Structures are given as structure tokens and as C-alpha cells.
Short mmCIF file of C-alpha atoms in Angstrom, two decimals:
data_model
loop_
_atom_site.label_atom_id
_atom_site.label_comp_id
_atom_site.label_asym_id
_atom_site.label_seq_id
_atom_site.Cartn_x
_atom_site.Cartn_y
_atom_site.Cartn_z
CA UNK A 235 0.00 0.00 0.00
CA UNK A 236 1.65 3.55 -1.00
CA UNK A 237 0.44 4.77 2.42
CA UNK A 238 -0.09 8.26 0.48
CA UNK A 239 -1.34 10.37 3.36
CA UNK A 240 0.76 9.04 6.27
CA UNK A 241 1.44 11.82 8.81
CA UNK A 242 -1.45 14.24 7.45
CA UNK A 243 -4.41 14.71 9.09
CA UNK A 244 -7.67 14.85 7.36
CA UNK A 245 -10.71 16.48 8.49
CA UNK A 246 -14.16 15.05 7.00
CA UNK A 247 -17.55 16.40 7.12
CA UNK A 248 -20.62 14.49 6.64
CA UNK A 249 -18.40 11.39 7.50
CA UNK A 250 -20.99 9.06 9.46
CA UNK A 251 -22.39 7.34 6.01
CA UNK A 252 -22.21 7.19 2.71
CA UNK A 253 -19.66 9.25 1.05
CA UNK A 254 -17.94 10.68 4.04
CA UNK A 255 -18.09 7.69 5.49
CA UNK A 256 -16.16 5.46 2.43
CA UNK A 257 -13.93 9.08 2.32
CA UNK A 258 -13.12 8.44 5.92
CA UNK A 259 -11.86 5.53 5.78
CA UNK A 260 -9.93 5.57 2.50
CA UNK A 261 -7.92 8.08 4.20
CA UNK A 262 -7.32 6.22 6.95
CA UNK A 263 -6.06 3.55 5.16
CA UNK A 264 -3.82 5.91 3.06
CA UNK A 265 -2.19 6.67 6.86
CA UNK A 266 -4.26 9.40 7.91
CA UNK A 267 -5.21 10.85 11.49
CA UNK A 268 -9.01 11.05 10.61
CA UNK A 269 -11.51 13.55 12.72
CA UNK A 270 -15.22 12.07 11.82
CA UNK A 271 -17.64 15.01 11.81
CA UNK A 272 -21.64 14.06 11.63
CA UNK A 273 -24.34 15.26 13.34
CA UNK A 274 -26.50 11.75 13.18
CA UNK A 275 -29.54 13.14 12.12
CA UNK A 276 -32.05 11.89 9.29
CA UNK A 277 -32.09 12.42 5.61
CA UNK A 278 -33.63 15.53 5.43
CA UNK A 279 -31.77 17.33 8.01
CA UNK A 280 -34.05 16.36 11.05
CA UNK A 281 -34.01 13.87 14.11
CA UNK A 282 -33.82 10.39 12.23
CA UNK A 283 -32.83 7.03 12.83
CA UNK A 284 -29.52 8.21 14.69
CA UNK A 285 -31.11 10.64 16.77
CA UNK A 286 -34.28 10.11 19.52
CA UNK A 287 -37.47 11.21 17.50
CA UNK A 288 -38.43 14.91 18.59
CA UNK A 289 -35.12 15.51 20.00
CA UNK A 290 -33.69 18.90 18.39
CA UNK A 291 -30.19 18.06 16.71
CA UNK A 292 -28.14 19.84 19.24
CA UNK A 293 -29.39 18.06 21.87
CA UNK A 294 -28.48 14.58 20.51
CA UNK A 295 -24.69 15.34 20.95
CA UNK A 296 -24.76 14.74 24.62
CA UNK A 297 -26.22 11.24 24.49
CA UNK A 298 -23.72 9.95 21.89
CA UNK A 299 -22.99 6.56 22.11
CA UNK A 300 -21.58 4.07 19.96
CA UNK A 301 -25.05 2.55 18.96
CA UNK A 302 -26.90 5.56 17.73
CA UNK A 303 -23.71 7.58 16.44
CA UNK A 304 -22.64 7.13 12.90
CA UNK A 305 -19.26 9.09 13.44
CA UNK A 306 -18.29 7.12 16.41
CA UNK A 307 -19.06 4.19 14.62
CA UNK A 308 -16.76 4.92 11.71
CA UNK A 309 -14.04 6.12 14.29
CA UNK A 310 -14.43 2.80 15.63
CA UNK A 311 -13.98 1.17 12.22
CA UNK A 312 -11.14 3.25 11.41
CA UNK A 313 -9.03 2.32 14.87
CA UNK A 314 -9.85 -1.96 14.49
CA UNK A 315 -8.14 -1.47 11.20
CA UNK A 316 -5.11 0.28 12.87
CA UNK A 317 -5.84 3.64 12.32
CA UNK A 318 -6.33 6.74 14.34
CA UNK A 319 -9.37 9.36 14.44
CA UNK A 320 -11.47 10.67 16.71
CA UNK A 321 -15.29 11.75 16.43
CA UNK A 322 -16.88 15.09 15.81
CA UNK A 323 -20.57 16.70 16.72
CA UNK A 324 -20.94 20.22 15.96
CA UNK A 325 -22.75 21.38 13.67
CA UNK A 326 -20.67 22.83 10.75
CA UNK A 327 -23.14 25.07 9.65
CA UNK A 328 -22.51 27.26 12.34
CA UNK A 329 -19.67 29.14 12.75
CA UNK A 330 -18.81 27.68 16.59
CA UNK A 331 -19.49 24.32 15.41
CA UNK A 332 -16.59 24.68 12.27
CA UNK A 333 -14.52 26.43 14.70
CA UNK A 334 -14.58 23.78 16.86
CA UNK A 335 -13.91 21.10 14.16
CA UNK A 336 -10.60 23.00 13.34
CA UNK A 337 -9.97 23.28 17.17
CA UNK A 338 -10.86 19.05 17.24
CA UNK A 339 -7.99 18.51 14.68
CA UNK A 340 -5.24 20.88 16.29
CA UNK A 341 -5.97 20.09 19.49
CA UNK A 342 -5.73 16.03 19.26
CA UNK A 343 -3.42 16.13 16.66
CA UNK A 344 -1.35 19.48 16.73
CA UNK A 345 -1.91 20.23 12.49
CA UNK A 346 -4.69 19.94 10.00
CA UNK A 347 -3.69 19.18 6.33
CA UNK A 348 -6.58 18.20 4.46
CA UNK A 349 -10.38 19.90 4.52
CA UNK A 350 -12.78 17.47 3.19
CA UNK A 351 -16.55 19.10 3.35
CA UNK A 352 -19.29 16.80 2.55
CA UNK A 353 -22.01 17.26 5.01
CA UNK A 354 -25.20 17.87 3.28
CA UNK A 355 -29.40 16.64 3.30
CA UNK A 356 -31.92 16.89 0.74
CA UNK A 357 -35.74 18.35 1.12
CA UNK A 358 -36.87 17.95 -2.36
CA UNK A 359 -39.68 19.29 -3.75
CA UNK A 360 -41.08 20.97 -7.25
CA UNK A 361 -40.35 24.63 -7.15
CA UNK A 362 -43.64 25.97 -6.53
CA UNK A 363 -44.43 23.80 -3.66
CA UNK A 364 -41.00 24.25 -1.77
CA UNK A 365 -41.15 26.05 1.11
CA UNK A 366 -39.08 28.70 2.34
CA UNK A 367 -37.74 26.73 5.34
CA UNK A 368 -36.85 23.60 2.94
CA UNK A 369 -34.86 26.57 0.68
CA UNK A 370 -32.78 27.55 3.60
CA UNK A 371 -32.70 24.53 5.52
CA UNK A 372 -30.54 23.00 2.21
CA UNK A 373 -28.77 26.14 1.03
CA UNK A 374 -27.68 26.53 4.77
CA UNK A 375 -26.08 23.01 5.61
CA UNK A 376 -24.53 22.99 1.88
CA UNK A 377 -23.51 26.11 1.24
CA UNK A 378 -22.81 27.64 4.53
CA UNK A 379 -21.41 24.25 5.58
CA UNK A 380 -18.69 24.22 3.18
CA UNK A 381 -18.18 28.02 3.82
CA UNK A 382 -17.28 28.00 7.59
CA UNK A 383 -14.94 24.82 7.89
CA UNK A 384 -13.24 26.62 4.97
CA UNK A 385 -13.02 29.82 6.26
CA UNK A 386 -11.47 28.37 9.92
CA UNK A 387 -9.54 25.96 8.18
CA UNK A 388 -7.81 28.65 5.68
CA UNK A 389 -7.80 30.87 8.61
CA UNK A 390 -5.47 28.66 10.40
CA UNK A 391 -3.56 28.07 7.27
CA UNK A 392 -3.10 31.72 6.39
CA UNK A 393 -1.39 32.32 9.94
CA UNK A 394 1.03 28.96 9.26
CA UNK A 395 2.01 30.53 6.25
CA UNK A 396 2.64 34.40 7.70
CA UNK A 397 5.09 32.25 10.30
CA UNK A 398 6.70 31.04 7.47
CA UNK A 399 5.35 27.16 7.80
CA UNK A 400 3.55 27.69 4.47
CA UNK A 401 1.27 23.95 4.59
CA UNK A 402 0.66 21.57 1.93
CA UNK A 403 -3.21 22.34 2.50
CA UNK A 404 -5.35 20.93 0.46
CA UNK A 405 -9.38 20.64 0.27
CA UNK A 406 -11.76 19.10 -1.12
CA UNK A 407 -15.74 20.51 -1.49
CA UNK A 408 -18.54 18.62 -3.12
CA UNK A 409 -21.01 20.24 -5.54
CA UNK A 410 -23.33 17.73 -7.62
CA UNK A 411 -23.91 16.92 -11.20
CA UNK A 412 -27.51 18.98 -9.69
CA UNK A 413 -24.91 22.20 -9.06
CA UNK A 414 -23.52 21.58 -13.04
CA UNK A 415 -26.78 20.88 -15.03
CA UNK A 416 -29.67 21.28 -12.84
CA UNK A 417 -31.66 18.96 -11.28
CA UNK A 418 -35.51 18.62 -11.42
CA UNK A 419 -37.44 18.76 -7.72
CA UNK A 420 -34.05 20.27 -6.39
CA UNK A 421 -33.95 23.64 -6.84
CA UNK A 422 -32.71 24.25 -3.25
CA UNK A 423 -30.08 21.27 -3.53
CA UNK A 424 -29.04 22.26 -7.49
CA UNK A 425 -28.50 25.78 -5.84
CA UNK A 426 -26.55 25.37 -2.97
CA UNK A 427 -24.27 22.53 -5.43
CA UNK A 428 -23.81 25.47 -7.85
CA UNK A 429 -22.72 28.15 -5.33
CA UNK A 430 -20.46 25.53 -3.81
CA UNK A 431 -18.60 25.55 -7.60
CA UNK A 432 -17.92 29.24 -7.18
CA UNK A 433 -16.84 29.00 -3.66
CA UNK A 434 -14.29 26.43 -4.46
CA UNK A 435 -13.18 28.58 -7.63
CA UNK A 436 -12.62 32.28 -5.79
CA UNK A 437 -11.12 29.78 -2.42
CA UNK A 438 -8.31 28.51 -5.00
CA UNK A 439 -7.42 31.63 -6.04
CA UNK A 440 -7.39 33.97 -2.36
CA UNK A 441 -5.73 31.07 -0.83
CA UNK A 442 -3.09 29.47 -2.92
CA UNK A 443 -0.51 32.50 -1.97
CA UNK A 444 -0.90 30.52 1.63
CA UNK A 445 -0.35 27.00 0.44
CA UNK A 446 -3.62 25.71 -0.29
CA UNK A 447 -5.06 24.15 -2.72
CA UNK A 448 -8.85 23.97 -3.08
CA UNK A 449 -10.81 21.65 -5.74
CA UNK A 450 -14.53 20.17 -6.12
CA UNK A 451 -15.87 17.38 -7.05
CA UNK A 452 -19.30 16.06 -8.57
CA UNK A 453 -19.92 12.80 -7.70
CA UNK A 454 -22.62 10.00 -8.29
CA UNK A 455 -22.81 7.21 -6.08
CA UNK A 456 -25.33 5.44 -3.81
CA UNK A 457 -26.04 6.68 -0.41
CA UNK A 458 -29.17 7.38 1.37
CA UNK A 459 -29.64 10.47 -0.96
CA UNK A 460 -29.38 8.63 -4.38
CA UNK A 461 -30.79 4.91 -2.87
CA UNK A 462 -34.01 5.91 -4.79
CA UNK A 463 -32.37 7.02 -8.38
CA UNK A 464 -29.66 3.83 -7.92
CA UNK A 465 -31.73 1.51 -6.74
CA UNK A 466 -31.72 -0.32 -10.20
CA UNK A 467 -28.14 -0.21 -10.84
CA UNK A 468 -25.97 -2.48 -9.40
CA UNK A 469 -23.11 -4.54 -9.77
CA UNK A 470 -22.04 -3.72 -13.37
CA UNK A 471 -21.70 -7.13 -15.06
CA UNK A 472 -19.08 -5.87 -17.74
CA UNK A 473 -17.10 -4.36 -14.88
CA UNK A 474 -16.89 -6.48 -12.01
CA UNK A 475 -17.58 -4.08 -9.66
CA UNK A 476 -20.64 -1.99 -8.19
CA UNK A 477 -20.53 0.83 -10.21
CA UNK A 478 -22.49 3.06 -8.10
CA UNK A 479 -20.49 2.10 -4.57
CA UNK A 480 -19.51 5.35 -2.68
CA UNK A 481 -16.08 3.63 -2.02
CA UNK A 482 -15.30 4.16 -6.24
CA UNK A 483 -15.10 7.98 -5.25
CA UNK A 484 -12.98 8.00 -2.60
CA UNK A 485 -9.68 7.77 -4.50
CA UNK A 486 -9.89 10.61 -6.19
CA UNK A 487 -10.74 12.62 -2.76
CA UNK A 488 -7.82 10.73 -1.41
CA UNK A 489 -5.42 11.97 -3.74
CA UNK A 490 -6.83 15.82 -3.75
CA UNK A 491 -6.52 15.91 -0.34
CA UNK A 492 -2.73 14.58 -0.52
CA UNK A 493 0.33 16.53 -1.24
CA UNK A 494 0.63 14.36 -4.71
CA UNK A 495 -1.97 16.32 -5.84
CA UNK A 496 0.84 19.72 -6.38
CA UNK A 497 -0.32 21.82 -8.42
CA UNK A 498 -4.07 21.17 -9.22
CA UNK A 499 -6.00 23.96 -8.07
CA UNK A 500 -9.75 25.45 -8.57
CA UNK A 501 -10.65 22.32 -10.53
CA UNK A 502 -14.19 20.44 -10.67
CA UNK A 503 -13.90 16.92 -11.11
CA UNK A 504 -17.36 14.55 -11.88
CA UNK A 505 -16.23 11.03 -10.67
CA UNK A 506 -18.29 7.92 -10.66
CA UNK A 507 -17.63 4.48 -10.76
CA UNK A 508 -14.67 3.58 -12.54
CA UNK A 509 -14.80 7.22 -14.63
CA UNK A 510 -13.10 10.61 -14.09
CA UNK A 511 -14.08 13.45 -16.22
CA UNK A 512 -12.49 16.97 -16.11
CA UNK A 513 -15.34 19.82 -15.93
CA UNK A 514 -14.59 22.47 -17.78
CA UNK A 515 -17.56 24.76 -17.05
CA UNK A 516 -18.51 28.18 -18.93
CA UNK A 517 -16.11 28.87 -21.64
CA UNK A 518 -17.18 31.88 -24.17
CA UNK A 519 -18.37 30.46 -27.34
CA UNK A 520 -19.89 32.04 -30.66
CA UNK A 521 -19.88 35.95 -29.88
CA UNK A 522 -20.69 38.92 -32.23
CA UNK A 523 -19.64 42.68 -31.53
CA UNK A 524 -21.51 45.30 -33.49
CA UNK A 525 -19.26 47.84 -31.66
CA UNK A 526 -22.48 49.89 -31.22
CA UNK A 527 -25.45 49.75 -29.21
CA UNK A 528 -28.14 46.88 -30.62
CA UNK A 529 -31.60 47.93 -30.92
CA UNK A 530 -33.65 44.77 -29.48
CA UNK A 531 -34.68 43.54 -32.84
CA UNK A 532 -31.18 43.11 -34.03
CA UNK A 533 -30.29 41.93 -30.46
CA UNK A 534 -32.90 39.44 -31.17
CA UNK A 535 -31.58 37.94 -34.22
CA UNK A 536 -28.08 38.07 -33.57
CA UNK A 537 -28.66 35.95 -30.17
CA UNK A 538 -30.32 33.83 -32.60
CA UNK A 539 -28.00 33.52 -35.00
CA UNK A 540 -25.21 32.45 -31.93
CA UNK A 541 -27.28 30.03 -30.36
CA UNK A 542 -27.41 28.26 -33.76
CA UNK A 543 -23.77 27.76 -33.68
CA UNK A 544 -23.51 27.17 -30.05
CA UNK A 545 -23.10 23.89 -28.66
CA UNK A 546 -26.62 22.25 -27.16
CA UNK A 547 -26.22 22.84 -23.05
CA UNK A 548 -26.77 19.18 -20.87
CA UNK A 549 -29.93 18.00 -20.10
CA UNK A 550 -31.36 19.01 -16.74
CA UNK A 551 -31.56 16.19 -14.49
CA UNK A 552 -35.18 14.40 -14.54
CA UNK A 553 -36.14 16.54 -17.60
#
């Protein structure tokens, strides 16, 4: 085993199941000190199976034990393999609970290398019957849970730098193929995805004067998210392998989140199953100039005439 991340430690939001959870452990196996964030509450953001019914969120994280707690559960995975990490309960949505995910990591392990931000839940719905409190509740633990770990983390990094012990920092955000195309019934979730692509591309940019690199990915897996859309696909005959397993997107995060990875900044990866694909996002394509101002007609036809030679955009999700 090449062992890629010994001596780094790796910070991973949303880590309890699914994703996080195959990310979590990947590292670890790579030789990572792992902290497991996850709050252990249902799909849609609420109380669920990891959390007694009724109980607000916060309040679960003084009764966690190993039975009902997904992180401690993975922490306990990680160490019978051999590994190190410890579990994490705040809620990274907030700006004490990222704080104190950054404080977990220095704390037990004196550095923080690697940012992985993952945490997310869905409340889909079509856009006229989606409620204001579904909009926030999704754009929030996306959008503004990506935002705060990132801002402590580079925080931290920035100051390691201006002492001149400039890090190999590296993270690693998720958007969606939702944030990329669109996504029908997620308006809130295709939102938050998108916003999380221009976080991650104005991040690589303040912060690579301080070391650190910062890259998305899109990926497609099954996890309690996706069980409905995957449940049909399975092991891929052809391939020998469960196409849709979250573990198939884990290497990629692995090796973003190492210091192999030099160089590779402000990049969106899609990754699933055995495939990587480069996103390129929006380029300029056919243009026209009149150098003068267009009256609406000939605005009209000339935006016409350039979406004829434009290439056709993706299809929205579930279009």
C-alpha cells in the first residue's frame, strides 16, 4: 500500500455514512489521522434514525454513544483497522461548530492538512411547492457548511504561512452533477451545489498565496440520498464491480486531499464508478460585436443567429 497520506491529518464532514463515510476511511487507510464530523440526524436534516425522535439536533450530541452515532461508529472502524481518528458533533453550519472542528484537529493532533466538506441533506420538492424553510434549511447546511470549515480551516492556514510554515493544505468541497446541469425537484439542492462551484473557484485563487489548494468534485454514487435514483443499478456485469459504490469515489478525494496532488488547483472533477471526467464549465463560445449599441430587434436575431452555432447545453436532471 503507498500509504499516500501518512502523517497528514484529514478532516471530513458528513463522515458518518455514505460518502464521508467510504472518504473516511480511505484516508485512513492511506495513513491518515481522521476527525469524523456528523451530526447523526435523518435524511432531510431532522431527528432520524440516529437521533431520539423529537429531539432537536443539538441536543443529541450529549447522548452519543456508539449505537446511535454514525461518526463514532466509523471512528471505531477506522481504529480496528489500525488507524487513528477521533469523532466530531458540531454542527458545521454554524460558525462555533466549524470552529470547533478545526480546534478538534489541532488540538488532538497538533496540524490539519486536508479539509474534506461533505455534510449535506436533501428536502426535495417541485419549485412551486417548496417552502421557504426547505430553501434555507438546504442552502444553509450545503452552502454555509462548506463556507465556515473553509473559512477556519484557511484561517489557520493563512497564519502557518505568515510564520513562514507555508502547509501543503489541500481541500476538497462537493457540488453535484444537480450544481452543473440542474436537477428537477431540487432547486434548493441544485443551488446550494452550484454556489459551492464558485466558492471552491474564488477559495483557489485567495488562498493558494498561503499554500492551499482547493478543488470540487461532482460525484454519483449510492447513499441514502441517491438509494431511490440507484436503486436499479448495481453490480455492473461488464465491470466487475458496483458501479455506483460510494467507495469508487474515494480515490480521487484521497489523492486531492494529498500533497501528490501539487499543483491542481480550482478544478471540478465529476467522478463515478470507474470514470473521471475533467469539468470544464462556462467557456465563451460564438460571440458577435456590433461595436455599437443593438436595438432589441437586431439583439434578437443576432442571439439567434449564436445560439445556432452554439453547442446544445446538458440536459437538466429528470427533464
Amino acid at each position: 500500500m503507498s500509504r499516500m497520506c501518512e502523517g497528514r491529518v484529514v478532516v471530513v464532514t458528513g463522515a458518518g455514512r455514505g460518502l464521508g463515510r467510504a472518504h473516511a476511511l480511505a484516508f485512513a487507510a492511506e495513513g491518515a489521522k481522521v476527525v469524523v464530523n456528523d451530526l447523526g440526524v435523518g435524511l432531510d436534516g431532522t431527528p432520524g434514525a440516529d437521533a431520539p425522535a423529537g429531539q432537536p439536533a443539538a441536543e443529541t450530541l450529549a447522548r452519543r454513544d456508539l449505537a446511535g452515532d454514525p461518526a463514532l461508529r466509523v471512528v471505531e472502524e477506522i481504529r480496528a483497522a489500525g488507524g487513528e481518528a477521533i469523532a466530531h458533533g458540531g454542527d458545521v453550519a454554524t460558525s462555533a461548530g466549524a470552529a470547533s472542528l478545526v480546534a478538534a484537529a489541532l488540538d488532538t493532533y497538533g496540524r490539519l492538512d486536508t479539509l474534506v466538506n461533505n455534510a449535506g441533506f436533501l428536502r426535495d420538492r417541485m419549485l412551486v411547492n417548496l417552502d421557504e424553510d426547505d430553501w434555507d434549511a438546504v442552502v444553509r447546511v450545503h452552502l454555509k457548511g462548506h463556507f465556515l470549515p473553509l473559512k477556519h480551516a484557511a484561517a489557520h492556514w493563512r497564519a502557518e504561512a505568515k510564520a513562514g510554515r507555508t502547509p501543503a493544505a489541500r481541500i476538497v468541497n462537493t457540488s453535484s452533477g444537480a450544481g452543473l446541469l440542474g436537477s428537477v425537484g431540487q432547486s434548493n439542492y441544485s443551488a446550494a451545489k452550484a454556489g459551492i462551484v464558485g466558492l471552491t473557484l474564488v477559495a483557489a485563487a485567495e488562498l493558494a498565496r498561503y499554500g492551499v489548494q482547493v478543488n470540487a468534485i461532482a460525484p454519483a454514487a449510492r447513499t441514502r440520498m441517491t438509494e431511490r435514483t440507484f436503486a436499479d443499478t448495481m453490480t455492473a456485469p461488464d465491470l466487475g464491480f458496483d458501479a455506483m459504490a460510494p467507495e469508487n469515489v474515494s480515490p480521487l478525494v484521497v489523492w486531492l486531499g494529498a500533497e501528490q496532488s501539487a499543483g491542481v488547483t480550482g478544478r471540478v472533477f465529476e467522478t463515478e464508478g470507474g470514470r473521471i471526467t475533467v469539468m470544464e464549465g462556462w467557456r465563451a463560445g460564438p460571440t458577435a460585436d456590433k461595436a455599437a449599441r443593438w436595438t432589441p430587434e437586431e439583439a434578437g436575431e443576432t442571439a439567434l443567429e449564436l445560439l445556432g452555432r452554439a453547442e446544445v447545453p446538458g440536459r437538466v436532471y429528470g427533464a
